[in-house]
Protein backbone atom coordinates (compact mmCIF):
# COMPACT_ATOMS: atom_id res chain seq x y z
CA UNK A 1 0.00 0.00 0.00
CA UNK A 2 1.04 3.63 -0.42
CA UNK A 3 3.18 5.11 2.33
CA UNK A 4 1.48 7.96 4.17
CA UNK A 5 3.12 11.36 3.75
CA UNK A 6 3.36 14.51 5.83
CA UNK A 7 2.41 17.93 4.52
CA UNK A 8 5.69 19.76 3.84
CA UNK A 9 4.25 22.86 5.50
CA UNK A 10 4.02 20.90 8.76
CA UNK A 11 7.61 19.72 8.88
CA UNK A 12 8.34 22.01 11.80
CA UNK A 13 5.01 21.37 13.52
CA UNK A 14 5.73 19.43 16.69
CA UNK A 15 2.08 18.37 16.88
CA UNK A 16 2.42 16.18 13.78
CA UNK A 17 2.01 12.55 14.84
CA UNK A 18 4.63 10.23 13.26
CA UNK A 19 3.01 7.78 10.86
CA UNK A 20 4.26 4.20 10.59
CA UNK A 21 5.25 2.97 7.16
CA UNK A 22 5.75 -0.66 6.13
CA UNK A 23 8.13 -1.94 3.48
CA UNK A 24 9.28 -5.57 3.28
CA UNK A 25 8.45 -6.12 6.92
CA UNK A 26 10.52 -3.15 8.15
CA UNK A 27 8.39 -0.61 10.03
CA UNK A 28 9.61 2.90 10.87
CA UNK A 29 7.94 6.17 11.77
CA UNK A 30 8.01 9.40 9.84
CA UNK A 31 9.38 12.30 11.89
CA UNK A 32 9.60 16.07 11.56
CA UNK A 33 12.51 18.49 11.56
CA UNK A 34 11.58 19.50 15.10
CA UNK A 35 12.29 16.11 16.59
CA UNK A 36 16.12 16.08 16.47
CA UNK A 37 16.02 19.19 18.67
CA UNK A 38 13.63 17.38 20.99
CA UNK A 39 16.07 14.47 21.22
CA UNK A 40 18.77 16.80 22.49
CA UNK A 41 16.35 18.18 25.07
CA UNK A 42 15.44 14.70 26.24
CA UNK A 43 19.10 13.73 26.29
CA UNK A 44 19.87 16.70 28.54
CA UNK A 45 16.99 15.68 30.80
CA UNK A 46 18.47 12.19 31.10
CA UNK A 47 21.86 13.65 32.02
CA UNK A 48 20.22 15.63 34.81
CA UNK A 49 18.43 12.54 36.11
CA UNK A 50 21.52 10.32 35.88
CA UNK A 51 24.15 13.00 36.41
CA UNK A 52 26.57 10.85 38.39
CA UNK A 53 26.56 7.95 35.94
CA UNK A 54 26.30 9.94 32.71
CA UNK A 55 29.18 12.27 33.52
CA UNK A 56 31.29 9.37 34.79
CA UNK A 57 30.67 7.64 31.46
CA UNK A 58 31.70 10.77 29.57
CA UNK A 59 34.79 11.15 31.75
CA UNK A 60 35.90 7.59 30.96
CA UNK A 61 35.51 8.30 27.23
CA UNK A 62 37.65 11.42 27.62
CA UNK A 63 40.29 9.58 29.66
CA UNK A 64 40.61 6.76 27.13
CA UNK A 65 40.74 9.23 24.21
CA UNK A 66 43.39 11.32 25.96
CA UNK A 67 45.55 8.28 26.75
CA UNK A 68 45.38 7.05 23.15
CA UNK A 69 46.24 10.52 21.82
CA UNK A 70 49.12 10.93 24.27
CA UNK A 71 50.52 7.53 23.31
CA UNK A 72 50.46 8.39 19.61
CA UNK A 73 52.00 11.83 20.11
CA UNK A 74 54.73 10.56 22.43
CA UNK A 75 55.70 7.93 19.85
CA UNK A 76 55.82 10.50 17.05
CA UNK A 77 52.62 9.41 15.32
CA UNK A 78 50.90 12.78 15.42
CA UNK A 79 49.66 12.31 11.86
CA UNK A 80 47.38 9.47 13.02
CA UNK A 81 45.48 11.64 15.53
CA UNK A 82 43.10 13.20 12.93
CA UNK A 83 42.32 9.71 11.63
CA UNK A 84 41.68 8.60 15.20
CA UNK A 85 39.20 11.45 15.58
CA UNK A 86 37.44 10.38 12.38
CA UNK A 87 37.34 6.83 13.70
CA UNK A 88 35.67 8.07 16.87
CA UNK A 89 32.77 9.39 14.78
CA UNK A 90 32.37 5.99 13.14
CA UNK A 91 32.51 3.97 16.36
CA UNK A 92 30.60 6.42 18.59
CA UNK A 93 27.30 4.48 18.27
CA UNK A 94 28.95 1.49 19.95
CA UNK A 95 30.78 3.64 22.49
CA UNK A 96 27.38 4.88 23.69
CA UNK A 97 26.10 1.41 24.65
CA UNK A 98 25.85 2.08 28.37
CA UNK A 99 24.10 5.41 27.81
CA UNK A 100 21.30 3.71 25.88
CA UNK A 101 20.82 1.28 28.73
CA UNK A 102 20.72 4.13 31.25
CA UNK A 103 18.01 5.88 29.25
CA UNK A 104 16.06 2.62 29.04
CA UNK A 105 16.17 2.30 32.84
CA UNK A 106 15.12 5.92 33.29
CA UNK A 107 12.26 5.40 30.83
CA UNK A 108 10.97 2.50 32.92
CA UNK A 109 11.47 4.36 36.18
CA UNK A 110 14.13 1.91 37.35
CA UNK A 111 16.98 3.01 39.62
CA UNK A 112 20.51 3.25 38.29
CA UNK A 113 23.30 1.52 40.17
CA UNK A 114 26.27 1.66 37.79
CA UNK A 115 27.33 2.61 34.26
CA UNK A 116 25.47 0.06 32.19
CA UNK A 117 27.79 -0.67 29.24
CA UNK A 118 28.46 -4.29 30.21
CA UNK A 119 24.77 -4.93 30.90
CA UNK A 120 23.84 -3.49 27.50
CA UNK A 121 26.51 -5.58 25.73
CA UNK A 122 25.38 -8.82 27.37
CA UNK A 123 21.77 -8.29 26.28
CA UNK A 124 22.62 -9.04 22.64
CA UNK A 125 26.38 -9.39 22.43
CA UNK A 126 26.53 -11.64 19.37
CA UNK A 127 24.50 -9.25 17.22
CA UNK A 128 26.18 -6.15 18.65
CA UNK A 129 29.47 -7.72 17.59
CA UNK A 130 28.21 -7.72 14.00
CA UNK A 131 27.57 -3.97 14.09
CA UNK A 132 30.90 -3.30 15.79
CA UNK A 133 32.76 -5.39 13.24
CA UNK A 134 30.97 -3.67 10.37
CA UNK A 135 31.85 -0.19 11.63
CA UNK A 136 35.46 -1.24 12.27
CA UNK A 137 35.74 -2.60 8.72
CA UNK A 138 34.40 0.69 7.32
CA UNK A 139 36.98 2.62 9.36
CA UNK A 140 39.81 0.37 8.18
CA UNK A 141 38.61 0.59 4.57
CA UNK A 142 38.61 4.39 4.82
CA UNK A 143 42.19 4.44 6.11
CA UNK A 144 43.27 1.96 3.41
CA UNK A 145 41.53 4.06 0.75
CA UNK A 146 43.48 7.09 1.92
CA UNK A 147 46.78 5.22 1.61
CA UNK A 148 45.87 4.11 -1.91
CA UNK A 149 44.75 7.60 -2.93
CA UNK A 150 47.93 9.04 -1.44
CA UNK A 151 50.07 6.65 -3.48
CA UNK A 152 48.16 7.45 -6.68
CA UNK A 153 47.61 11.20 -6.37
CA UNK A 154 50.39 12.63 -4.21
CA UNK A 155 53.25 13.80 -6.42
CA UNK A 156 55.53 15.71 -4.02
CA UNK A 157 58.26 14.36 -1.77
CA UNK A 158 56.94 12.29 1.09
CA UNK A 159 56.55 14.68 4.06
CA UNK A 160 57.93 13.83 7.52
CA UNK A 161 55.46 11.87 9.64
CA UNK A 162 55.28 14.57 12.32
CA UNK A 163 54.00 17.11 9.78
CA UNK A 164 52.19 14.69 7.48
CA UNK A 165 48.65 15.92 8.09
CA UNK A 166 49.42 19.64 7.92
CA UNK A 167 51.56 19.33 4.77
CA UNK A 168 49.26 16.96 2.89
CA UNK A 169 45.82 18.23 3.93
CA UNK A 170 46.26 21.85 4.99
CA UNK A 171 48.98 23.28 2.74
CA UNK A 172 46.68 23.78 -0.26
CA UNK A 173 49.21 22.08 -2.54
CA UNK A 174 47.42 18.74 -2.83
CA UNK A 175 43.85 19.70 -3.61
CA UNK A 176 43.14 16.69 -5.86
CA UNK A 177 44.14 14.24 -3.15
CA UNK A 178 42.30 16.20 -0.45
CA UNK A 179 39.13 16.32 -2.57
CA UNK A 180 39.29 12.57 -3.29
CA UNK A 181 39.97 11.76 0.37
CA UNK A 182 37.09 13.92 1.60
CA UNK A 183 34.74 12.46 -1.02
CA UNK A 184 35.56 8.87 -0.06
CA UNK A 185 35.29 9.78 3.62
CA UNK A 186 31.91 11.41 3.08
CA UNK A 187 30.52 8.35 1.28
CA UNK A 188 31.79 5.92 3.91
CA UNK A 189 30.63 8.15 6.77
CA UNK A 190 27.17 8.28 5.19
CA UNK A 191 27.13 4.48 4.95
CA UNK A 192 28.25 4.10 8.57
CA UNK A 193 25.65 6.59 9.73
CA UNK A 194 22.85 4.86 7.84
CA UNK A 195 23.60 1.43 9.30
CA UNK A 196 24.25 2.61 12.86
CA UNK A 197 21.91 5.57 13.42
CA UNK A 198 19.51 3.49 15.53
CA UNK A 199 20.67 -0.11 15.08
CA UNK A 200 22.77 -0.25 18.27
CA UNK A 201 20.07 0.99 20.68
CA UNK A 202 17.61 -1.27 18.88
CA UNK A 203 19.82 -4.28 19.57
CA UNK A 204 20.13 -3.23 23.21
CA UNK A 205 16.34 -3.02 23.48
CA UNK A 206 15.23 -6.06 21.46
CA UNK A 207 16.34 -9.63 20.85
CA UNK A 208 16.64 -9.31 17.09
CA UNK A 209 19.41 -10.07 14.62
CA UNK A 210 21.97 -7.49 13.56
CA UNK A 211 20.95 -7.44 9.91
CA UNK A 212 17.33 -6.63 10.79
CA UNK A 213 18.58 -3.78 12.99
CA UNK A 214 20.77 -2.49 10.15
CA UNK A 215 17.92 -2.67 7.63
CA UNK A 216 15.66 -0.82 10.05
CA UNK A 217 18.28 1.87 10.61
CA UNK A 218 18.83 2.35 6.88
CA UNK A 219 15.07 2.52 6.33
CA UNK A 220 14.67 5.08 9.10
CA UNK A 221 17.40 7.29 7.60
CA UNK A 222 16.18 7.06 4.00
CA UNK A 223 12.51 7.52 4.92
CA UNK A 224 13.35 10.60 7.00
CA UNK A 225 16.36 11.81 5.06
CA UNK A 226 15.84 15.51 5.84
CA UNK A 227 15.46 15.36 9.65
CA UNK A 228 18.04 12.56 9.87
CA UNK A 229 20.42 14.67 7.81
CA UNK A 230 19.89 17.46 10.33
CA UNK A 231 20.56 15.00 13.16
CA UNK A 232 23.82 13.91 11.50
CA UNK A 233 24.95 17.54 11.28
CA UNK A 234 24.08 18.08 14.93
CA UNK A 235 26.10 15.00 15.92
CA UNK A 236 29.13 16.24 13.96
CA UNK A 237 28.90 19.68 15.55
CA UNK A 238 28.44 18.49 19.14
CA UNK A 239 31.33 15.99 18.97
CA UNK A 240 33.40 18.55 17.07
CA UNK A 241 32.99 21.00 19.94
CA UNK A 242 34.19 18.26 22.26
CA UNK A 243 37.33 17.84 20.17
CA UNK A 244 37.95 21.60 20.02
CA UNK A 245 38.03 21.71 23.81
CA UNK A 246 40.84 19.10 23.82
CA UNK A 247 38.33 16.36 24.62
CA UNK A 248 37.08 18.03 27.82
CA UNK A 249 33.76 18.89 26.19
CA UNK A 250 33.18 15.20 25.46
CA UNK A 251 32.41 14.74 29.16
CA UNK A 252 29.02 16.27 28.35
CA UNK A 253 28.85 15.83 24.57
CA UNK A 254 29.08 12.04 24.60
CA UNK A 255 26.37 11.47 27.25
CA UNK A 256 24.15 14.09 25.59
CA UNK A 257 24.30 12.38 22.20
CA UNK A 258 24.11 8.89 23.69
CA UNK A 259 20.92 9.60 25.61
CA UNK A 260 19.49 11.56 22.68
CA UNK A 261 20.16 8.63 20.33
CA UNK A 262 18.03 6.42 22.55
CA UNK A 263 15.13 8.84 22.16
CA UNK A 264 15.76 9.00 18.41
CA UNK A 265 15.37 5.23 18.29
CA UNK A 266 12.15 5.45 20.32
CA UNK A 267 10.67 8.01 17.92
CA UNK A 268 11.77 6.24 14.75
CA UNK A 269 10.86 2.61 15.47
CA UNK A 270 7.31 1.62 16.50
CA UNK A 271 7.09 -0.12 19.86
CA UNK A 272 6.84 -3.88 19.61
CA UNK A 273 3.34 -3.70 21.09
CA UNK A 274 2.35 -1.36 18.24
CA UNK A 275 3.58 -3.67 15.50
CA UNK A 276 1.37 -6.60 16.40
CSV table of C-alpha atoms in Angstrom, one decimal:
chain,number,residue,atom,x,y,z
A,1,UNK,CA,0.0,0.0,0.0
A,2,UNK,CA,1.0,3.6,-0.4
A,3,UNK,CA,3.2,5.1,2.3
A,4,UNK,CA,1.5,8.0,4.2
A,5,UNK,CA,3.1,11.4,3.7
A,6,UNK,CA,3.4,14.5,5.8
A,7,UNK,CA,2.4,17.9,4.5
A,8,UNK,CA,5.7,19.8,3.8
A,9,UNK,CA,4.3,22.9,5.5
A,10,UNK,CA,4.0,20.9,8.8
A,11,UNK,CA,7.6,19.7,8.9
A,12,UNK,CA,8.3,22.0,11.8
A,13,UNK,CA,5.0,21.4,13.5
A,14,UNK,CA,5.7,19.4,16.7
A,15,UNK,CA,2.1,18.4,16.9
A,16,UNK,CA,2.4,16.2,13.8
A,17,UNK,CA,2.0,12.6,14.8
A,18,UNK,CA,4.6,10.2,13.3
A,19,UNK,CA,3.0,7.8,10.9
A,20,UNK,CA,4.3,4.2,10.6
A,21,UNK,CA,5.2,3.0,7.2
A,22,UNK,CA,5.8,-0.7,6.1
A,23,UNK,CA,8.1,-1.9,3.5
A,24,UNK,CA,9.3,-5.6,3.3
A,25,UNK,CA,8.5,-6.1,6.9
A,26,UNK,CA,10.5,-3.1,8.1
A,27,UNK,CA,8.4,-0.6,10.0
A,28,UNK,CA,9.6,2.9,10.9
A,29,UNK,CA,7.9,6.2,11.8
A,30,UNK,CA,8.0,9.4,9.8
A,31,UNK,CA,9.4,12.3,11.9
A,32,UNK,CA,9.6,16.1,11.6
A,33,UNK,CA,12.5,18.5,11.6
A,34,UNK,CA,11.6,19.5,15.1
A,35,UNK,CA,12.3,16.1,16.6
A,36,UNK,CA,16.1,16.1,16.5
A,37,UNK,CA,16.0,19.2,18.7
A,38,UNK,CA,13.6,17.4,21.0
A,39,UNK,CA,16.1,14.5,21.2
A,40,UNK,CA,18.8,16.8,22.5
A,41,UNK,CA,16.3,18.2,25.1
A,42,UNK,CA,15.4,14.7,26.2
A,43,UNK,CA,19.1,13.7,26.3
A,44,UNK,CA,19.9,16.7,28.5
A,45,UNK,CA,17.0,15.7,30.8
A,46,UNK,CA,18.5,12.2,31.1
A,47,UNK,CA,21.9,13.7,32.0
A,48,UNK,CA,20.2,15.6,34.8
A,49,UNK,CA,18.4,12.5,36.1
A,50,UNK,CA,21.5,10.3,35.9
A,51,UNK,CA,24.2,13.0,36.4
A,52,UNK,CA,26.6,10.9,38.4
A,53,UNK,CA,26.6,8.0,35.9
A,54,UNK,CA,26.3,9.9,32.7
A,55,UNK,CA,29.2,12.3,33.5
A,56,UNK,CA,31.3,9.4,34.8
A,57,UNK,CA,30.7,7.6,31.5
A,58,UNK,CA,31.7,10.8,29.6
A,59,UNK,CA,34.8,11.1,31.8
A,60,UNK,CA,35.9,7.6,31.0
A,61,UNK,CA,35.5,8.3,27.2
A,62,UNK,CA,37.6,11.4,27.6
A,63,UNK,CA,40.3,9.6,29.7
A,64,UNK,CA,40.6,6.8,27.1
A,65,UNK,CA,40.7,9.2,24.2
A,66,UNK,CA,43.4,11.3,26.0
A,67,UNK,CA,45.6,8.3,26.7
A,68,UNK,CA,45.4,7.1,23.1
A,69,UNK,CA,46.2,10.5,21.8
A,70,UNK,CA,49.1,10.9,24.3
A,71,UNK,CA,50.5,7.5,23.3
A,72,UNK,CA,50.5,8.4,19.6
A,73,UNK,CA,52.0,11.8,20.1
A,74,UNK,CA,54.7,10.6,22.4
A,75,UNK,CA,55.7,7.9,19.8
A,76,UNK,CA,55.8,10.5,17.1
A,77,UNK,CA,52.6,9.4,15.3
A,78,UNK,CA,50.9,12.8,15.4
A,79,UNK,CA,49.7,12.3,11.9
A,80,UNK,CA,47.4,9.5,13.0
A,81,UNK,CA,45.5,11.6,15.5
A,82,UNK,CA,43.1,13.2,12.9
A,83,UNK,CA,42.3,9.7,11.6
A,84,UNK,CA,41.7,8.6,15.2
A,85,UNK,CA,39.2,11.5,15.6
A,86,UNK,CA,37.4,10.4,12.4
A,87,UNK,CA,37.3,6.8,13.7
A,88,UNK,CA,35.7,8.1,16.9
A,89,UNK,CA,32.8,9.4,14.8
A,90,UNK,CA,32.4,6.0,13.1
A,91,UNK,CA,32.5,4.0,16.4
A,92,UNK,CA,30.6,6.4,18.6
A,93,UNK,CA,27.3,4.5,18.3
A,94,UNK,CA,28.9,1.5,19.9
A,95,UNK,CA,30.8,3.6,22.5
A,96,UNK,CA,27.4,4.9,23.7
A,97,UNK,CA,26.1,1.4,24.6
A,98,UNK,CA,25.8,2.1,28.4
A,99,UNK,CA,24.1,5.4,27.8
A,100,UNK,CA,21.3,3.7,25.9
A,101,UNK,CA,20.8,1.3,28.7
A,102,UNK,CA,20.7,4.1,31.3
A,103,UNK,CA,18.0,5.9,29.2
A,104,UNK,CA,16.1,2.6,29.0
A,105,UNK,CA,16.2,2.3,32.8
A,106,UNK,CA,15.1,5.9,33.3
A,107,UNK,CA,12.3,5.4,30.8
A,108,UNK,CA,11.0,2.5,32.9
A,109,UNK,CA,11.5,4.4,36.2
A,110,UNK,CA,14.1,1.9,37.4
A,111,UNK,CA,17.0,3.0,39.6
A,112,UNK,CA,20.5,3.3,38.3
A,113,UNK,CA,23.3,1.5,40.2
A,114,UNK,CA,26.3,1.7,37.8
A,115,UNK,CA,27.3,2.6,34.3
A,116,UNK,CA,25.5,0.1,32.2
A,117,UNK,CA,27.8,-0.7,29.2
A,118,UNK,CA,28.5,-4.3,30.2
A,119,UNK,CA,24.8,-4.9,30.9
A,120,UNK,CA,23.8,-3.5,27.5
A,121,UNK,CA,26.5,-5.6,25.7
A,122,UNK,CA,25.4,-8.8,27.4
A,123,UNK,CA,21.8,-8.3,26.3
A,124,UNK,CA,22.6,-9.0,22.6
A,125,UNK,CA,26.4,-9.4,22.4
A,126,UNK,CA,26.5,-11.6,19.4
A,127,UNK,CA,24.5,-9.2,17.2
A,128,UNK,CA,26.2,-6.2,18.7
A,129,UNK,CA,29.5,-7.7,17.6
A,130,UNK,CA,28.2,-7.7,14.0
A,131,UNK,CA,27.6,-4.0,14.1
A,132,UNK,CA,30.9,-3.3,15.8
A,133,UNK,CA,32.8,-5.4,13.2
A,134,UNK,CA,31.0,-3.7,10.4
A,135,UNK,CA,31.9,-0.2,11.6
A,136,UNK,CA,35.5,-1.2,12.3
A,137,UNK,CA,35.7,-2.6,8.7
A,138,UNK,CA,34.4,0.7,7.3
A,139,UNK,CA,37.0,2.6,9.4
A,140,UNK,CA,39.8,0.4,8.2
A,141,UNK,CA,38.6,0.6,4.6
A,142,UNK,CA,38.6,4.4,4.8
A,143,UNK,CA,42.2,4.4,6.1
A,144,UNK,CA,43.3,2.0,3.4
A,145,UNK,CA,41.5,4.1,0.8
A,146,UNK,CA,43.5,7.1,1.9
A,147,UNK,CA,46.8,5.2,1.6
A,148,UNK,CA,45.9,4.1,-1.9
A,149,UNK,CA,44.8,7.6,-2.9
A,150,UNK,CA,47.9,9.0,-1.4
A,151,UNK,CA,50.1,6.7,-3.5
A,152,UNK,CA,48.2,7.5,-6.7
A,153,UNK,CA,47.6,11.2,-6.4
A,154,UNK,CA,50.4,12.6,-4.2
A,155,UNK,CA,53.3,13.8,-6.4
A,156,UNK,CA,55.5,15.7,-4.0
A,157,UNK,CA,58.3,14.4,-1.8
A,158,UNK,CA,56.9,12.3,1.1
A,159,UNK,CA,56.6,14.7,4.1
A,160,UNK,CA,57.9,13.8,7.5
A,161,UNK,CA,55.5,11.9,9.6
A,162,UNK,CA,55.3,14.6,12.3
A,163,UNK,CA,54.0,17.1,9.8
A,164,UNK,CA,52.2,14.7,7.5
A,165,UNK,CA,48.6,15.9,8.1
A,166,UNK,CA,49.4,19.6,7.9
A,167,UNK,CA,51.6,19.3,4.8
A,168,UNK,CA,49.3,17.0,2.9
A,169,UNK,CA,45.8,18.2,3.9
A,170,UNK,CA,46.3,21.9,5.0
A,171,UNK,CA,49.0,23.3,2.7
A,172,UNK,CA,46.7,23.8,-0.3
A,173,UNK,CA,49.2,22.1,-2.5
A,174,UNK,CA,47.4,18.7,-2.8
A,175,UNK,CA,43.8,19.7,-3.6
A,176,UNK,CA,43.1,16.7,-5.9
A,177,UNK,CA,44.1,14.2,-3.1
A,178,UNK,CA,42.3,16.2,-0.4
A,179,UNK,CA,39.1,16.3,-2.6
A,180,UNK,CA,39.3,12.6,-3.3
A,181,UNK,CA,40.0,11.8,0.4
A,182,UNK,CA,37.1,13.9,1.6
A,183,UNK,CA,34.7,12.5,-1.0
A,184,UNK,CA,35.6,8.9,-0.1
A,185,UNK,CA,35.3,9.8,3.6
A,186,UNK,CA,31.9,11.4,3.1
A,187,UNK,CA,30.5,8.3,1.3
A,188,UNK,CA,31.8,5.9,3.9
A,189,UNK,CA,30.6,8.1,6.8
A,190,UNK,CA,27.2,8.3,5.2
A,191,UNK,CA,27.1,4.5,4.9
A,192,UNK,CA,28.2,4.1,8.6
A,193,UNK,CA,25.6,6.6,9.7
A,194,UNK,CA,22.8,4.9,7.8
A,195,UNK,CA,23.6,1.4,9.3
A,196,UNK,CA,24.3,2.6,12.9
A,197,UNK,CA,21.9,5.6,13.4
A,198,UNK,CA,19.5,3.5,15.5
A,199,UNK,CA,20.7,-0.1,15.1
A,200,UNK,CA,22.8,-0.2,18.3
A,201,UNK,CA,20.1,1.0,20.7
A,202,UNK,CA,17.6,-1.3,18.9
A,203,UNK,CA,19.8,-4.3,19.6
A,204,UNK,CA,20.1,-3.2,23.2
A,205,UNK,CA,16.3,-3.0,23.5
A,206,UNK,CA,15.2,-6.1,21.5
A,207,UNK,CA,16.3,-9.6,20.9
A,208,UNK,CA,16.6,-9.3,17.1
A,209,UNK,CA,19.4,-10.1,14.6
A,210,UNK,CA,22.0,-7.5,13.6
A,211,UNK,CA,20.9,-7.4,9.9
A,212,UNK,CA,17.3,-6.6,10.8
A,213,UNK,CA,18.6,-3.8,13.0
A,214,UNK,CA,20.8,-2.5,10.2
A,215,UNK,CA,17.9,-2.7,7.6
A,216,UNK,CA,15.7,-0.8,10.1
A,217,UNK,CA,18.3,1.9,10.6
A,218,UNK,CA,18.8,2.4,6.9
A,219,UNK,CA,15.1,2.5,6.3
A,220,UNK,CA,14.7,5.1,9.1
A,221,UNK,CA,17.4,7.3,7.6
A,222,UNK,CA,16.2,7.1,4.0
A,223,UNK,CA,12.5,7.5,4.9
A,224,UNK,CA,13.4,10.6,7.0
A,225,UNK,CA,16.4,11.8,5.1
A,226,UNK,CA,15.8,15.5,5.8
A,227,UNK,CA,15.5,15.4,9.7
A,228,UNK,CA,18.0,12.6,9.9
A,229,UNK,CA,20.4,14.7,7.8
A,230,UNK,CA,19.9,17.5,10.3
A,231,UNK,CA,20.6,15.0,13.2
A,232,UNK,CA,23.8,13.9,11.5
A,233,UNK,CA,25.0,17.5,11.3
A,234,UNK,CA,24.1,18.1,14.9
A,235,UNK,CA,26.1,15.0,15.9
A,236,UNK,CA,29.1,16.2,14.0
A,237,UNK,CA,28.9,19.7,15.6
A,238,UNK,CA,28.4,18.5,19.1
A,239,UNK,CA,31.3,16.0,19.0
A,240,UNK,CA,33.4,18.6,17.1
A,241,UNK,CA,33.0,21.0,19.9
A,242,UNK,CA,34.2,18.3,22.3
A,243,UNK,CA,37.3,17.8,20.2
A,244,UNK,CA,37.9,21.6,20.0
A,245,UNK,CA,38.0,21.7,23.8
A,246,UNK,CA,40.8,19.1,23.8
A,247,UNK,CA,38.3,16.4,24.6
A,248,UNK,CA,37.1,18.0,27.8
A,249,UNK,CA,33.8,18.9,26.2
A,250,UNK,CA,33.2,15.2,25.5
A,251,UNK,CA,32.4,14.7,29.2
A,252,UNK,CA,29.0,16.3,28.4
A,253,UNK,CA,28.9,15.8,24.6
A,254,UNK,CA,29.1,12.0,24.6
A,255,UNK,CA,26.4,11.5,27.2
A,256,UNK,CA,24.1,14.1,25.6
A,257,UNK,CA,24.3,12.4,22.2
A,258,UNK,CA,24.1,8.9,23.7
A,259,UNK,CA,20.9,9.6,25.6
A,260,UNK,CA,19.5,11.6,22.7
A,261,UNK,CA,20.2,8.6,20.3
A,262,UNK,CA,18.0,6.4,22.6
A,263,UNK,CA,15.1,8.8,22.2
A,264,UNK,CA,15.8,9.0,18.4
A,265,UNK,CA,15.4,5.2,18.3
A,266,UNK,CA,12.2,5.5,20.3
A,267,UNK,CA,10.7,8.0,17.9
A,268,UNK,CA,11.8,6.2,14.7
A,269,UNK,CA,10.9,2.6,15.5
A,270,UNK,CA,7.3,1.6,16.5
A,271,UNK,CA,7.1,-0.1,19.9
A,272,UNK,CA,6.8,-3.9,19.6
A,273,UNK,CA,3.3,-3.7,21.1
A,274,UNK,CA,2.3,-1.4,18.2
A,275,UNK,CA,3.6,-3.7,15.5
A,276,UNK,CA,1.4,-6.6,16.4
